[in-house]
XYZ file of C-alpha atoms in Angstrom:
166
model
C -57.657 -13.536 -1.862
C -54.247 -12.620 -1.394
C -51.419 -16.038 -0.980
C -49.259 -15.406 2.303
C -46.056 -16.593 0.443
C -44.899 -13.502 -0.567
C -45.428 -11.204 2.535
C -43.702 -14.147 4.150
C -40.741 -14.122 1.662
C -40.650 -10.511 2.459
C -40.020 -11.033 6.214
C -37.375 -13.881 5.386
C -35.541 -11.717 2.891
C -35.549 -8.688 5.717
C -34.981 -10.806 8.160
C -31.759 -12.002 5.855
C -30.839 -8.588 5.027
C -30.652 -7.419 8.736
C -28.511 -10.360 9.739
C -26.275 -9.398 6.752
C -25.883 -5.803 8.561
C -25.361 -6.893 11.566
C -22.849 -9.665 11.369
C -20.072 -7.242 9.222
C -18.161 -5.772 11.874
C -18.366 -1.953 12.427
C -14.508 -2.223 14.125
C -10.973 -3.496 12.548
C -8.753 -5.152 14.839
C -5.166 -3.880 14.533
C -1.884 -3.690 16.183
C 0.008 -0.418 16.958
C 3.849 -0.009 18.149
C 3.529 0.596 21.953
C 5.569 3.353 23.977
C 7.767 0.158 25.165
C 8.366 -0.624 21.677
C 8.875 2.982 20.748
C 11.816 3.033 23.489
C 13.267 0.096 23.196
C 13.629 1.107 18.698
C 15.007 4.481 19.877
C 17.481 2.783 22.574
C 19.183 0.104 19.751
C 18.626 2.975 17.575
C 20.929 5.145 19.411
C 23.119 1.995 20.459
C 23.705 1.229 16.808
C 24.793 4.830 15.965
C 26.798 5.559 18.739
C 29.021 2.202 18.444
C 29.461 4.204 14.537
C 30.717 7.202 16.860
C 27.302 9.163 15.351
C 24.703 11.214 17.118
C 20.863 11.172 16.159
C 17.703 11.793 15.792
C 15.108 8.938 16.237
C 11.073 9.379 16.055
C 7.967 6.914 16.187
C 4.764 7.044 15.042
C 2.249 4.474 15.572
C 0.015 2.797 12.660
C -1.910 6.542 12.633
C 1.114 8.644 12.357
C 0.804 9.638 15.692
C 3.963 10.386 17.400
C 5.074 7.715 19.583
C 8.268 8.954 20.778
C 11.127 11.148 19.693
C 14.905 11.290 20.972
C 18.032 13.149 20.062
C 21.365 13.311 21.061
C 22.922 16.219 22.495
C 24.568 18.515 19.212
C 22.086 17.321 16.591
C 20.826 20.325 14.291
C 17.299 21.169 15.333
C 16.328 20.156 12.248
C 16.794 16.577 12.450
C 13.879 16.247 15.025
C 11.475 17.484 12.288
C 13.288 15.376 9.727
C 13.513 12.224 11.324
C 9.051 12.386 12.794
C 8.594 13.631 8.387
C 10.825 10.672 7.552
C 8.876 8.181 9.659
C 5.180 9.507 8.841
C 6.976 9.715 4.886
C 7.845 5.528 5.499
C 4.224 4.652 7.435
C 2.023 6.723 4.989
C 3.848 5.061 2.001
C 4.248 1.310 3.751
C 8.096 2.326 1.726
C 11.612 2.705 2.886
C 12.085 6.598 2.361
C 15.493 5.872 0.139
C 13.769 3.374 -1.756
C 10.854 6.058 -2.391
C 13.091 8.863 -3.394
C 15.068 6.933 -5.854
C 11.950 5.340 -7.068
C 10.528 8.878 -7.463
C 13.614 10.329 -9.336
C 13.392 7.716 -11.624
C 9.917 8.157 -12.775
C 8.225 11.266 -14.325
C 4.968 10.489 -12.881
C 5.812 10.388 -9.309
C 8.670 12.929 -9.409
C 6.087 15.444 -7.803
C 5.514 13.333 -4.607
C 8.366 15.695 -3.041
C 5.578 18.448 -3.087
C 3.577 16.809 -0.843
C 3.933 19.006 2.476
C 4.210 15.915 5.018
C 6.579 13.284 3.041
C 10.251 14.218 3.088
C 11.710 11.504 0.368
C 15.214 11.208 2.064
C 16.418 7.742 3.330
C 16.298 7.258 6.819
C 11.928 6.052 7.234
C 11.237 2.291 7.821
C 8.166 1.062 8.101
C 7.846 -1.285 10.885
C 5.969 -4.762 10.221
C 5.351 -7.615 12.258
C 3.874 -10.401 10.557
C 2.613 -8.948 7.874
C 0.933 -5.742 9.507
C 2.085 -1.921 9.191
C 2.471 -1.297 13.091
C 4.522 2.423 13.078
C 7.649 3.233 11.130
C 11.090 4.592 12.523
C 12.625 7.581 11.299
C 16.404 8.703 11.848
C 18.360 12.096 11.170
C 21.460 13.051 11.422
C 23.634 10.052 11.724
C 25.447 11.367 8.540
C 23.329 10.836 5.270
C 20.425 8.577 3.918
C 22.009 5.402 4.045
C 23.693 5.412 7.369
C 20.419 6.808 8.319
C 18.678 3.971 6.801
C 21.174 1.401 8.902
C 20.614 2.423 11.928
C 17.058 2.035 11.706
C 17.071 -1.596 10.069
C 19.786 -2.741 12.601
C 17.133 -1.291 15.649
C 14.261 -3.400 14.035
C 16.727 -6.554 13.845
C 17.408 -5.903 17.381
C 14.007 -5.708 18.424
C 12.356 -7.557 16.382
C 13.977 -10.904 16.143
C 12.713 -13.628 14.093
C 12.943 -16.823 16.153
C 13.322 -20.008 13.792
């Protein structure tokens, strides 16, 4: 005669199993910069530059590196547009400042070749946008006259926008 205890430890352990399954979730809640939030980056963006006297280039791309939004100012070389979406896909896909990647990549022979890659473009200017913790987007700017002014312009938007209340 068989004893029932182990079909009946095979049903628990299934049963177990199955609840295991079904409880981890199959989704990952996340937050992504919004089209508002794109605009109101590219209008302190632009804001900050102009007060400088500079025209710009300013893209968005959401958590994905989807574009968001893009903006440029009247007499900006045409290839600033390109530069400044590459400079904030460069900044979102890295979760890096692009000036602090190409200086970290110039200084080190084993990630000298990360210039190769067709879709980063390791020239300052690509923030990655956090809030509280979580990669959101990233900014990119072009054209406001080199990497670090570049780089400026997009901190001083995120300060604007994003303020930290005490």
């Amino acid at each position: 005669m068989q004893h029932p205890l182990p079909s009946t430890l095979l049903i628990l352990l299934s049963l177990a199993c199955a609840g295991v399954s079904i409880a981890a979730p199959l989704t990952v809640p996340h937050r992504d910069i919004s089209l508002e939030g794109a605009s109101r980056l590219m209008d302190a963006a632009m804001a900050t530059c102009h007060a400088d006297g500079r025209v710009l280039a300013v893209a968005v791309v959401d958590r994905g590196g989807n574009l968001v939004a893009l903006r440029r100012d009247d007499g900006v070389g045409p290839h600033n547009t390109a530069a400044a979406q590459r400079k904030a896909y460069t900044a979102l896909s890295t979760k890096t400042a692009t000036r602090l990647l190409a200086a970290n990549s110039r200084a080190s022979a084993e990630t000298a070749n990360l210039n190769t890659v067709d879709t980063l473009l390791l020239l300052g200017g690509g923030v990655p946008l956090m809030v509280e913790g979580e990669l959101i987007g990233a900014i990119g700017i072009a054209g406001a006259g080199g990497p670090a002014t570049d780089e400026a312009c997009a901190i001083a938007a995120m300060d604007k926008v994003f303020q930290k209340t005490p």
